């Protein structure tokens, strides 16, 4: 039944508004701008039309087929709305899923909020309707073009490219908004495959969605923002099964006692012992991250890069200072190793780089100097990638004004494409710095490469892919 959550044929929006400042307007506008191909039915008794969609005075009055109902009206209206739904279901019985975007339900722990959520769930259970929320921002499927959220990323939809293989689940609507907006603000905007805010999890929860995404062929990697879950055993079993097929990346909050208390007051989630969650994540092959930036970086890396076969990470840099900075970042993670490459590789590097270059002092490190040309950059990178002791490369370049960045970007794309799919190794491209290198990074990312703006971010992504790769190897042993 969760198919209707991502591929509904008809969506009724209760609380639709003609006021651009209202959530009920933005949700309609999002679907209009994406050219959602299904039917959209705004429910608003005071309006005749909104954004070209004819309005209806009630759910019962909608003549067409409705798979999904989006509740975006004030929570105090839930009683009359559910009475309206009862009347529709008795007559047509077509609704399969409700997305309840409004807050002020059981998460408030007030008798009124608890009673409102009970009315919502009693009505839904009567007809076997699945409920997402309440206290959420809804769902996005950028392949079917469903978008029930009221989030404005500030980026026109046509500015995005093809959908990624990233699915993201969040207990927090506000953090989900941030992840959407941060992704949209990147050099090449991140278009999530699926994006679900689940709020209070009165019905549909993490396990339901993880099980769905486990079988979803368009989902390559799954990200979660988590405050807590009521059945740790069930969640761990789901993770263990799922991570054999695709990576899972989690930003879990509530590490401190204060954070745990805040999570409980936010969505009503009992965060539980952070040590228990941390151990469960490690044992289940889940990659835990610390920040929103690390979350998005890691999801993009898993989406674009092959999982490394080992933890040997070569550092290939065009600038000394950033290279030293990156060396410290690698050394901070005991699981990462800077490899000893073959003498043949070292000779090839000396032959294709400038005489003042530093080749493998220390081992696993090459500084090709600021005078390196695009040819120096790419020839040496290819040599390093061909060494059997190298599992991945952090590539750093600080693009000076005399280095043609478009030429460099196109040459790096050609290097990547020269390796057949089964022979590719992950390269974490750190192209510094700022808006000046936007052109180069855009060319690279549009061709499937993974770029970063600082070395430490590249290393964190590399560490997380190596951690997942080691877990898979342990499972196979």
GROMACS .gro file of C-alpha atoms in nm:
model
  477
    1UNK     CA    1   0.000   0.000   0.000
    2UNK     CA    2   0.298   0.236   0.036
    3UNK     CA    3   0.314   0.246  -0.343
    4UNK     CA    4   0.035   0.504  -0.325
    5UNK     CA    5   0.258   0.718  -0.105
    6UNK     CA    6   0.508   0.757  -0.388
    7UNK     CA    7   0.296   0.700  -0.697
    8UNK     CA    8  -0.059   0.820  -0.629
    9UNK     CA    9  -0.291   0.886  -0.920
   10UNK     CA   10  -0.496   1.147  -0.735
   11UNK     CA   11  -0.410   1.375  -0.440
   12UNK     CA   12  -0.661   1.574  -0.236
   13UNK     CA   13  -0.512   1.862  -0.037
   14UNK     CA   14  -0.730   1.953   0.262
   15UNK     CA   15  -0.636   2.302   0.376
   16UNK     CA   16  -0.531   2.420   0.031
   17UNK     CA   17  -0.492   2.798   0.026
   18UNK     CA   18  -0.481   3.079  -0.228
   19UNK     CA   19  -0.249   3.275   0.003
   20UNK     CA   20   0.116   3.235  -0.111
   21UNK     CA   21   0.228   3.272   0.252
   22UNK     CA   22   0.037   2.958   0.356
   23UNK     CA   23   0.168   2.602   0.354
   24UNK     CA   24  -0.145   2.491   0.168
   25UNK     CA   25  -0.046   2.713  -0.124
   26UNK     CA   26   0.320   2.608  -0.141
   27UNK     CA   27   0.231   2.238  -0.153
   28UNK     CA   28   0.011   2.300  -0.457
   29UNK     CA   29   0.271   2.522  -0.617
   30UNK     CA   30   0.540   2.256  -0.577
   31UNK     CA   31   0.333   2.003  -0.766
   32UNK     CA   32   0.236   2.258  -1.030
   33UNK     CA   33   0.600   2.358  -1.088
   34UNK     CA   34   0.710   1.996  -1.114
   35UNK     CA   35   0.425   1.918  -1.356
   36UNK     CA   36   0.300   1.631  -1.142
   37UNK     CA   37   0.111   1.420  -1.398
   38UNK     CA   38  -0.165   1.292  -1.167
   39UNK     CA   39  -0.476   1.471  -1.051
   40UNK     CA   40  -0.463   1.732  -0.774
   41UNK     CA   41  -0.781   1.828  -0.588
   42UNK     CA   42  -0.756   2.130  -0.356
   43UNK     CA   43  -1.020   2.117  -0.081
   44UNK     CA   44  -1.122   2.468   0.022
   45UNK     CA   45  -1.489   2.571   0.044
   46UNK     CA   46  -1.403   2.941   0.006
   47UNK     CA   47  -1.215   2.919  -0.325
   48UNK     CA   48  -1.318   2.827  -0.679
   49UNK     CA   49  -0.965   2.770  -0.813
   50UNK     CA   50  -0.604   2.777  -0.693
   51UNK     CA   51  -0.312   2.779  -0.938
   52UNK     CA   52  -0.538   2.645  -1.208
   53UNK     CA   53  -0.665   2.355  -0.997
   54UNK     CA   54  -1.047   2.358  -0.946
   55UNK     CA   55  -1.134   2.360  -0.574
   56UNK     CA   56  -1.382   2.138  -0.392
   57UNK     CA   57  -1.583   2.221  -0.078
   58UNK     CA   58  -1.511   1.881   0.083
   59UNK     CA   59  -1.340   1.548   0.035
   60UNK     CA   60  -1.672   1.384  -0.028
   61UNK     CA   61  -1.738   1.628  -0.314
   62UNK     CA   62  -1.425   1.531  -0.510
   63UNK     CA   63  -1.551   1.336  -0.808
   64UNK     CA   64  -1.223   1.188  -0.927
   65UNK     CA   65  -1.021   0.901  -0.780
   66UNK     CA   66  -0.818   0.992  -0.466
   67UNK     CA   67  -0.532   0.768  -0.351
   68UNK     CA   68  -0.373   1.018  -0.113
   69UNK     CA   69  -0.512   1.281   0.119
   70UNK     CA   70  -0.279   1.556   0.244
   71UNK     CA   71  -0.400   1.717   0.567
   72UNK     CA   72  -0.248   2.063   0.592
   73UNK     CA   73  -0.528   2.242   0.779
   74UNK     CA   74  -0.514   2.343   1.150
   75UNK     CA   75  -0.522   2.039   1.377
   76UNK     CA   76  -0.842   2.156   1.552
   77UNK     CA   77  -1.029   2.077   1.230
   78UNK     CA   78  -0.932   1.709   1.237
   79UNK     CA   79  -1.272   1.601   1.372
   80UNK     CA   80  -1.478   1.751   1.089
   81UNK     CA   81  -1.214   1.645   0.836
   82UNK     CA   82  -1.227   1.283   0.950
   83UNK     CA   83  -1.608   1.293   0.942
   84UNK     CA   84  -1.574   1.410   0.581
   85UNK     CA   85  -1.331   1.125   0.511
   86UNK     CA   86  -1.573   0.875   0.668
   87UNK     CA   87  -1.844   0.991   0.429
   88UNK     CA   88  -1.612   0.956   0.129
   89UNK     CA   89  -1.489   0.613   0.226
   90UNK     CA   90  -1.841   0.484   0.280
   91UNK     CA   91  -1.928   0.599  -0.070
   92UNK     CA   92  -1.607   0.544  -0.272
   93UNK     CA   93  -1.352   0.365  -0.051
   94UNK     CA   94  -1.058   0.491  -0.259
   95UNK     CA   95  -0.816   0.660  -0.016
   96UNK     CA   96  -0.508   0.449   0.062
   97UNK     CA   97  -0.275   0.692   0.242
   98UNK     CA   98  -0.297   1.011   0.450
   99UNK     CA   99  -0.008   1.254   0.489
  100UNK     CA  100  -0.083   1.465   0.796
  101UNK     CA  101   0.145   1.767   0.777
  102UNK     CA  102  -0.003   1.968   1.065
  103UNK     CA  103   0.146   1.968   1.415
  104UNK     CA  104  -0.022   2.001   1.757
  105UNK     CA  105  -0.109   1.634   1.793
  106UNK     CA  106   0.022   1.376   2.040
  107UNK     CA  107   0.376   1.518   2.036
  108UNK     CA  108   0.242   1.799   2.260
  109UNK     CA  109   0.151   1.542   2.530
  110UNK     CA  110  -0.162   1.745   2.602
  111UNK     CA  111  -0.502   1.574   2.632
  112UNK     CA  112  -0.625   1.776   2.333
  113UNK     CA  113  -0.331   1.678   2.112
  114UNK     CA  114  -0.354   1.312   2.210
  115UNK     CA  115  -0.727   1.309   2.138
  116UNK     CA  116  -0.678   1.470   1.796
  117UNK     CA  117  -0.424   1.205   1.700
  118UNK     CA  118  -0.658   0.933   1.826
  119UNK     CA  119  -0.938   1.061   1.602
  120UNK     CA  120  -0.703   1.064   1.305
  121UNK     CA  121  -0.579   0.712   1.366
  122UNK     CA  122  -0.915   0.559   1.458
  123UNK     CA  123  -1.061   0.680   1.130
  124UNK     CA  124  -0.763   0.564   0.926
  125UNK     CA  125  -0.753   0.217   1.084
  126UNK     CA  126  -1.121   0.168   1.018
  127UNK     CA  127  -1.052   0.167   0.645
  128UNK     CA  128  -0.698   0.031   0.640
  129UNK     CA  129  -0.552   0.369   0.541
  130UNK     CA  130  -0.182   0.420   0.612
  131UNK     CA  131  -0.084   0.748   0.781
  132UNK     CA  132   0.240   0.945   0.752
  133UNK     CA  133   0.281   1.189   1.040
  134UNK     CA  134   0.128   1.386   1.198
  135UNK     CA  135   0.375   1.670   1.261
  136UNK     CA  136   0.566   1.621   0.936
  137UNK     CA  137   0.625   1.801   0.607
  138UNK     CA  138   0.526   1.517   0.378
  139UNK     CA  139   0.676   1.322   0.093
  140UNK     CA  140   0.866   1.379  -0.231
  141UNK     CA  141   0.926   1.134  -0.515
  142UNK     CA  142   1.126   1.308  -0.785
  143UNK     CA  143   1.062   1.031  -1.036
  144UNK     CA  144   0.682   1.030  -1.011
  145UNK     CA  145   0.701   1.409  -0.940
  146UNK     CA  146   0.492   1.390  -0.622
  147UNK     CA  147   0.571   1.669  -0.376
  148UNK     CA  148   0.331   1.718  -0.085
  149UNK     CA  149   0.578   1.934   0.112
  150UNK     CA  150   0.552   2.305   0.176
  151UNK     CA  151   0.927   2.363   0.134
  152UNK     CA  152   1.063   2.629  -0.100
  153UNK     CA  153   1.427   2.545  -0.173
  154UNK     CA  154   1.476   2.871  -0.360
  155UNK     CA  155   1.595   2.680  -0.668
  156UNK     CA  156   1.366   2.634  -0.972
  157UNK     CA  157   1.292   2.269  -1.039
  158UNK     CA  158   1.431   2.292  -1.392
  159UNK     CA  159   1.772   2.379  -1.245
  160UNK     CA  160   1.805   2.026  -1.106
  161UNK     CA  161   1.935   1.737  -1.311
  162UNK     CA  162   1.831   1.374  -1.302
  163UNK     CA  163   1.717   1.230  -0.966
  164UNK     CA  164   1.993   1.072  -0.760
  165UNK     CA  165   1.970   0.729  -0.598
  166UNK     CA  166   1.940   0.892  -0.252
  167UNK     CA  167   1.636   0.836  -0.030
  168UNK     CA  168   1.609   1.035   0.292
  169UNK     CA  169   1.384   0.978   0.596
  170UNK     CA  170   1.348   1.227   0.881
  171UNK     CA  171   1.162   1.249   1.209
  172UNK     CA  172   1.209   1.625   1.206
  173UNK     CA  173   1.032   1.839   0.951
  174UNK     CA  174   1.260   2.137   1.010
  175UNK     CA  175   1.576   1.932   0.971
  176UNK     CA  176   1.428   1.770   0.660
  177UNK     CA  177   1.374   2.122   0.522
  178UNK     CA  178   1.737   2.204   0.597
  179UNK     CA  179   1.861   1.892   0.419
  180UNK     CA  180   1.650   1.982   0.115
  181UNK     CA  181   1.773   2.341   0.112
  182UNK     CA  182   2.137   2.256   0.177
  183UNK     CA  183   2.125   2.000  -0.103
  184UNK     CA  184   1.962   2.251  -0.338
  185UNK     CA  185   2.236   2.507  -0.263
  186UNK     CA  186   2.521   2.281  -0.374
  187UNK     CA  187   2.724   2.337  -0.690
  188UNK     CA  188   2.497   2.093  -0.869
  189UNK     CA  189   2.167   2.083  -0.675
  190UNK     CA  190   2.089   1.746  -0.515
  191UNK     CA  191   1.763   1.599  -0.642
  192UNK     CA  192   1.665   1.327  -0.396
  193UNK     CA  193   1.510   1.012  -0.534
  194UNK     CA  194   1.266   0.989  -0.242
  195UNK     CA  195   1.230   1.218   0.058
  196UNK     CA  196   0.997   1.145   0.350
  197UNK     CA  197   0.929   1.338   0.669
  198UNK     CA  198   0.756   1.105   0.915
  199UNK     CA  199   0.706   1.319   1.228
  200UNK     CA  200   0.528   1.142   1.511
  201UNK     CA  201   0.524   0.801   1.336
  202UNK     CA  202   0.168   0.738   1.454
  203UNK     CA  203   0.154   0.467   1.186
  204UNK     CA  204   0.415   0.458   0.905
  205UNK     CA  205   0.757   0.447   1.068
  206UNK     CA  206   1.123   0.387   0.994
  207UNK     CA  207   1.092   0.010   0.957
  208UNK     CA  208   0.793   0.035   0.718
  209UNK     CA  209   0.984   0.272   0.493
  210UNK     CA  210   1.318   0.092   0.517
  211UNK     CA  211   1.148  -0.231   0.410
  212UNK     CA  212   0.991  -0.051   0.115
  213UNK     CA  213   1.317   0.113   0.011
  214UNK     CA  214   1.503  -0.217   0.048
  215UNK     CA  215   1.312  -0.343  -0.258
  216UNK     CA  216   1.303  -0.011  -0.445
  217UNK     CA  217   1.535  -0.046  -0.744
  218UNK     CA  218   1.576   0.330  -0.783
  219UNK     CA  219   1.713   0.375  -0.429
  220UNK     CA  220   2.089   0.323  -0.401
  221UNK     CA  221   2.159   0.467  -0.054
  222UNK     CA  222   1.932   0.561   0.239
  223UNK     CA  223   1.984   0.849   0.482
  224UNK     CA  224   1.802   0.894   0.813
  225UNK     CA  225   1.763   1.169   1.069
  226UNK     CA  226   1.662   0.986   1.385
  227UNK     CA  227   1.559   1.093   1.734
  228UNK     CA  228   1.446   0.754   1.863
  229UNK     CA  229   1.255   0.437   1.787
  230UNK     CA  230   1.034   0.226   2.012
  231UNK     CA  231   1.148  -0.122   1.900
  232UNK     CA  232   1.526  -0.139   1.887
  233UNK     CA  233   1.535  -0.511   1.814
  234UNK     CA  234   1.311  -0.479   1.510
  235UNK     CA  235   1.508  -0.181   1.383
  236UNK     CA  236   1.841  -0.364   1.424
  237UNK     CA  237   1.709  -0.669   1.238
  238UNK     CA  238   1.592  -0.446   0.954
  239UNK     CA  239   1.927  -0.267   0.936
  240UNK     CA  240   2.124  -0.594   0.932
  241UNK     CA  241   1.922  -0.728   0.642
  242UNK     CA  242   1.917  -0.401   0.450
  243UNK     CA  243   2.285  -0.308   0.477
  244UNK     CA  244   2.380  -0.628   0.293
  245UNK     CA  245   2.210  -0.472  -0.013
  246UNK     CA  246   2.262  -0.097   0.016
  247UNK     CA  247   2.428   0.148   0.257
  248UNK     CA  248   2.237   0.329   0.533
  249UNK     CA  249   2.366   0.659   0.674
  250UNK     CA  250   2.221   0.791   1.002
  251UNK     CA  251   2.235   1.127   1.177
  252UNK     CA  252   2.116   1.024   1.526
  253UNK     CA  253   2.064   1.299   1.783
  254UNK     CA  254   2.009   1.277   2.158
  255UNK     CA  255   2.368   1.191   2.248
  256UNK     CA  256   2.347   1.397   2.568
  257UNK     CA  257   2.086   1.379   2.842
  258UNK     CA  258   1.963   1.724   2.739
  259UNK     CA  259   1.942   1.621   2.373
  260UNK     CA  260   1.752   1.307   2.464
  261UNK     CA  261   1.501   1.511   2.664
  262UNK     CA  262   1.460   1.754   2.375
  263UNK     CA  263   1.391   1.467   2.134
  264UNK     CA  264   1.123   1.333   2.365
  265UNK     CA  265   0.948   1.670   2.375
  266UNK     CA  266   0.980   1.722   1.998
  267UNK     CA  267   0.825   1.415   1.837
  268UNK     CA  268   0.747   1.214   2.147
  269UNK     CA  269   1.041   0.981   2.076
  270UNK     CA  270   1.220   0.808   2.359
  271UNK     CA  271   1.577   0.848   2.245
  272UNK     CA  272   1.720   0.583   2.478
  273UNK     CA  273   2.086   0.525   2.559
  274UNK     CA  274   2.313   0.667   2.293
  275UNK     CA  275   2.572   0.397   2.365
  276UNK     CA  276   2.314   0.131   2.284
  277UNK     CA  277   2.224   0.300   1.956
  278UNK     CA  278   2.591   0.347   1.869
  279UNK     CA  279   2.667  -0.021   1.927
  280UNK     CA  280   2.360  -0.125   1.727
  281UNK     CA  281   2.464   0.093   1.434
  282UNK     CA  282   2.817  -0.055   1.431
  283UNK     CA  283   2.693  -0.413   1.456
  284UNK     CA  284   2.434  -0.356   1.183
  285UNK     CA  285   2.667  -0.192   0.932
  286UNK     CA  286   2.499   0.148   0.960
  287UNK     CA  287   2.724   0.448   0.896
  288UNK     CA  288   2.672   0.710   1.166
  289UNK     CA  289   2.754   1.074   1.089
  290UNK     CA  290   2.785   1.381   1.310
  291UNK     CA  291   2.666   1.677   1.103
  292UNK     CA  292   2.425   1.772   0.824
  293UNK     CA  293   2.719   1.843   0.592
  294UNK     CA  294   2.872   1.502   0.660
  295UNK     CA  295   2.531   1.342   0.603
  296UNK     CA  296   2.483   1.498   0.259
  297UNK     CA  297   2.849   1.449   0.159
  298UNK     CA  298   2.837   1.081   0.254
  299UNK     CA  299   2.506   1.019   0.079
  300UNK     CA  300   2.641   1.177  -0.239
  301UNK     CA  301   2.962   0.974  -0.216
  302UNK     CA  302   2.771   0.646  -0.181
  303UNK     CA  303   2.546   0.747  -0.470
  304UNK     CA  304   2.834   0.832  -0.706
  305UNK     CA  305   3.132   0.620  -0.601
  306UNK     CA  306   3.211   0.249  -0.583
  307UNK     CA  307   3.255   0.100  -0.236
  308UNK     CA  308   3.632   0.067  -0.179
  309UNK     CA  309   3.780  -0.281  -0.155
  310UNK     CA  310   4.009  -0.175   0.133
  311UNK     CA  311   4.119   0.115   0.354
  312UNK     CA  312   4.434   0.226   0.166
  313UNK     CA  313   4.380   0.594   0.084
  314UNK     CA  314   4.641   0.774  -0.127
  315UNK     CA  315   4.671   1.153  -0.089
  316UNK     CA  316   4.742   1.327  -0.419
  317UNK     CA  317   4.769   1.705  -0.385
  318UNK     CA  318   4.870   2.006  -0.593
  319UNK     CA  319   4.920   2.226  -0.283
  320UNK     CA  320   5.144   2.166   0.017
  321UNK     CA  321   4.944   2.330   0.296
  322UNK     CA  322   4.610   2.164   0.213
  323UNK     CA  323   4.801   1.838   0.168
  324UNK     CA  324   4.948   1.855   0.519
  325UNK     CA  325   4.607   1.956   0.656
  326UNK     CA  326   4.456   1.653   0.483
  327UNK     CA  327   4.731   1.422   0.612
  328UNK     CA  328   4.631   1.514   0.966
  329UNK     CA  329   4.267   1.451   0.881
  330UNK     CA  330   4.349   1.101   0.751
  331UNK     CA  331   4.572   1.027   1.053
  332UNK     CA  332   4.281   1.108   1.284
  333UNK     CA  333   4.105   0.789   1.169
  334UNK     CA  334   4.302   0.474   1.261
  335UNK     CA  335   4.108   0.267   1.010
  336UNK     CA  336   4.249   0.469   0.719
  337UNK     CA  337   4.596   0.388   0.588
  338UNK     CA  338   4.822   0.577   0.348
  339UNK     CA  339   4.961   0.295   0.134
  340UNK     CA  340   5.310   0.206   0.019
  341UNK     CA  341   5.285   0.198  -0.359
  342UNK     CA  342   5.520  -0.002  -0.584
  343UNK     CA  343   5.857   0.127  -0.701
  344UNK     CA  344   5.719   0.114  -1.054
  345UNK     CA  345   5.438   0.350  -0.954
  346UNK     CA  346   5.684   0.589  -0.791
  347UNK     CA  347   5.901   0.593  -1.103
  348UNK     CA  348   5.601   0.660  -1.325
  349UNK     CA  349   5.496   0.946  -1.096
  350UNK     CA  350   5.844   1.102  -1.109
  351UNK     CA  351   5.838   1.075  -1.487
  352UNK     CA  352   5.504   1.251  -1.533
  353UNK     CA  353   5.535   1.520  -1.264
  354UNK     CA  354   5.751   1.832  -1.235
  355UNK     CA  355   6.105   1.785  -1.094
  356UNK     CA  356   6.029   1.967  -0.767
  357UNK     CA  357   5.736   1.738  -0.687
  358UNK     CA  358   5.734   1.539  -0.365
  359UNK     CA  359   5.676   1.174  -0.449
  360UNK     CA  360   5.588   0.949  -0.157
  361UNK     CA  361   5.762   1.134   0.124
  362UNK     CA  362   5.584   1.022   0.337
  363UNK     CA  363   5.450   0.704   0.180
  364UNK     CA  364   5.105   0.730   0.025
  365UNK     CA  365   5.152   1.102  -0.041
  366UNK     CA  366   5.234   1.301  -0.353
  367UNK     CA  367   5.258   1.681  -0.379
  368UNK     CA  368   5.275   1.773  -0.749
  369UNK     CA  369   5.323   2.147  -0.667
  370UNK     CA  370   5.127   2.459  -0.758
  371UNK     CA  371   5.291   2.474  -1.103
  372UNK     CA  372   5.128   2.147  -1.213
  373UNK     CA  373   4.945   2.160  -1.546
  374UNK     CA  374   4.617   1.979  -1.619
  375UNK     CA  375   4.828   1.706  -1.782
  376UNK     CA  376   5.040   1.671  -1.466
  377UNK     CA  377   4.721   1.644  -1.261
  378UNK     CA  378   4.557   1.372  -1.466
  379UNK     CA  379   4.860   1.166  -1.569
  380UNK     CA  380   4.971   1.123  -1.211
  381UNK     CA  381   4.621   1.046  -1.088
  382UNK     CA  382   4.586   0.769  -1.342
  383UNK     CA  383   4.921   0.621  -1.236
  384UNK     CA  384   4.814   0.620  -0.870
  385UNK     CA  385   4.476   0.460  -0.946
  386UNK     CA  386   4.645   0.179  -1.138
  387UNK     CA  387   4.851   0.072  -0.835
  388UNK     CA  388   4.715  -0.243  -0.671
  389UNK     CA  389   4.790  -0.112  -0.320
  390UNK     CA  390   4.563   0.190  -0.366
  391UNK     CA  391   4.195   0.148  -0.276
  392UNK     CA  392   4.096   0.514  -0.311
  393UNK     CA  393   4.240   0.861  -0.361
  394UNK     CA  394   4.184   1.199  -0.200
  395UNK     CA  395   4.266   1.445  -0.478
  396UNK     CA  396   4.331   1.809  -0.381
  397UNK     CA  397   4.379   2.101  -0.614
  398UNK     CA  398   4.380   2.471  -0.531
  399UNK     CA  399   4.305   2.616  -0.872
  400UNK     CA  400   4.535   2.915  -0.940
  401UNK     CA  401   4.437   3.182  -1.191
  402UNK     CA  402   4.684   3.048  -1.448
  403UNK     CA  403   4.539   2.693  -1.441
  404UNK     CA  404   4.255   2.647  -1.695
  405UNK     CA  405   3.992   2.497  -1.468
  406UNK     CA  406   3.751   2.391  -1.744
  407UNK     CA  407   4.031   2.201  -1.919
  408UNK     CA  408   4.128   2.039  -1.589
  409UNK     CA  409   3.772   1.936  -1.508
  410UNK     CA  410   3.714   1.783  -1.849
  411UNK     CA  411   4.045   1.596  -1.830
  412UNK     CA  412   3.954   1.452  -1.488
  413UNK     CA  413   3.620   1.336  -1.624
  414UNK     CA  414   3.805   1.162  -1.908
  415UNK     CA  415   4.033   0.984  -1.657
  416UNK     CA  416   3.732   0.851  -1.467
  417UNK     CA  417   3.566   0.732  -1.786
  418UNK     CA  418   3.883   0.552  -1.894
  419UNK     CA  419   3.834   0.293  -1.619
  420UNK     CA  420   3.568   0.026  -1.686
  421UNK     CA  421   3.289   0.011  -1.427
  422UNK     CA  422   3.425  -0.292  -1.244
  423UNK     CA  423   3.774  -0.139  -1.222
  424UNK     CA  424   3.680   0.202  -1.083
  425UNK     CA  425   3.814   0.316  -0.748
  426UNK     CA  426   3.665   0.600  -0.542
  427UNK     CA  427   3.827   0.941  -0.593
  428UNK     CA  428   3.728   1.218  -0.350
  429UNK     CA  429   3.795   1.538  -0.542
  430UNK     CA  430   3.866   1.842  -0.325
  431UNK     CA  431   3.858   2.141  -0.560
  432UNK     CA  432   3.946   2.455  -0.368
  433UNK     CA  433   3.816   2.708  -0.316
  434UNK     CA  434   3.479   2.878  -0.302
  435UNK     CA  435   3.281   3.027  -0.589
  436UNK     CA  436   3.593   3.061  -0.806
  437UNK     CA  437   3.600   2.686  -0.877
  438UNK     CA  438   3.225   2.647  -0.925
  439UNK     CA  439   3.262   2.600  -1.302
  440UNK     CA  440   3.508   2.314  -1.264
  441UNK     CA  441   3.310   2.140  -0.991
  442UNK     CA  442   2.987   2.171  -1.189
  443UNK     CA  443   3.145   2.001  -1.493
  444UNK     CA  444   3.281   1.724  -1.275
  445UNK     CA  445   2.960   1.662  -1.080
  446UNK     CA  446   2.742   1.673  -1.390
  447UNK     CA  447   2.956   1.385  -1.515
  448UNK     CA  448   2.918   1.175  -1.200
  449UNK     CA  449   3.231   1.273  -1.007
  450UNK     CA  450   3.211   1.355  -0.636
  451UNK     CA  451   3.359   1.689  -0.528
  452UNK     CA  452   3.423   1.859  -0.194
  453UNK     CA  453   3.527   2.210  -0.095
  454UNK     CA  454   3.760   2.118   0.193
  455UNK     CA  455   3.997   1.824   0.251
  456UNK     CA  456   3.846   1.720   0.584
  457UNK     CA  457   3.504   1.675   0.423
  458UNK     CA  458   3.657   1.452   0.158
  459UNK     CA  459   3.831   1.245   0.425
  460UNK     CA  460   3.511   1.201   0.628
  461UNK     CA  461   3.331   1.070   0.320
  462UNK     CA  462   3.623   0.838   0.244
  463UNK     CA  463   3.625   0.711   0.602
  464UNK     CA  464   3.253   0.636   0.587
  465UNK     CA  465   3.276   0.445   0.259
  466UNK     CA  466   3.573   0.248   0.393
  467UNK     CA  467   3.382   0.164   0.710
  468UNK     CA  468   3.091   0.026   0.509
  469UNK     CA  469   3.325  -0.166   0.279
  470UNK     CA  470   3.497  -0.327   0.580
  471UNK     CA  471   3.157  -0.429   0.719
  472UNK     CA  472   3.064  -0.599   0.391
  473UNK     CA  473   3.394  -0.786   0.383
  474UNK     CA  474   3.343  -0.905   0.740
  475UNK     CA  475   2.997  -1.033   0.648
  476UNK     CA  476   3.139  -1.223   0.352
  477UNK     CA  477   3.425  -1.379   0.551
   0.00000   0.00000   0.00000
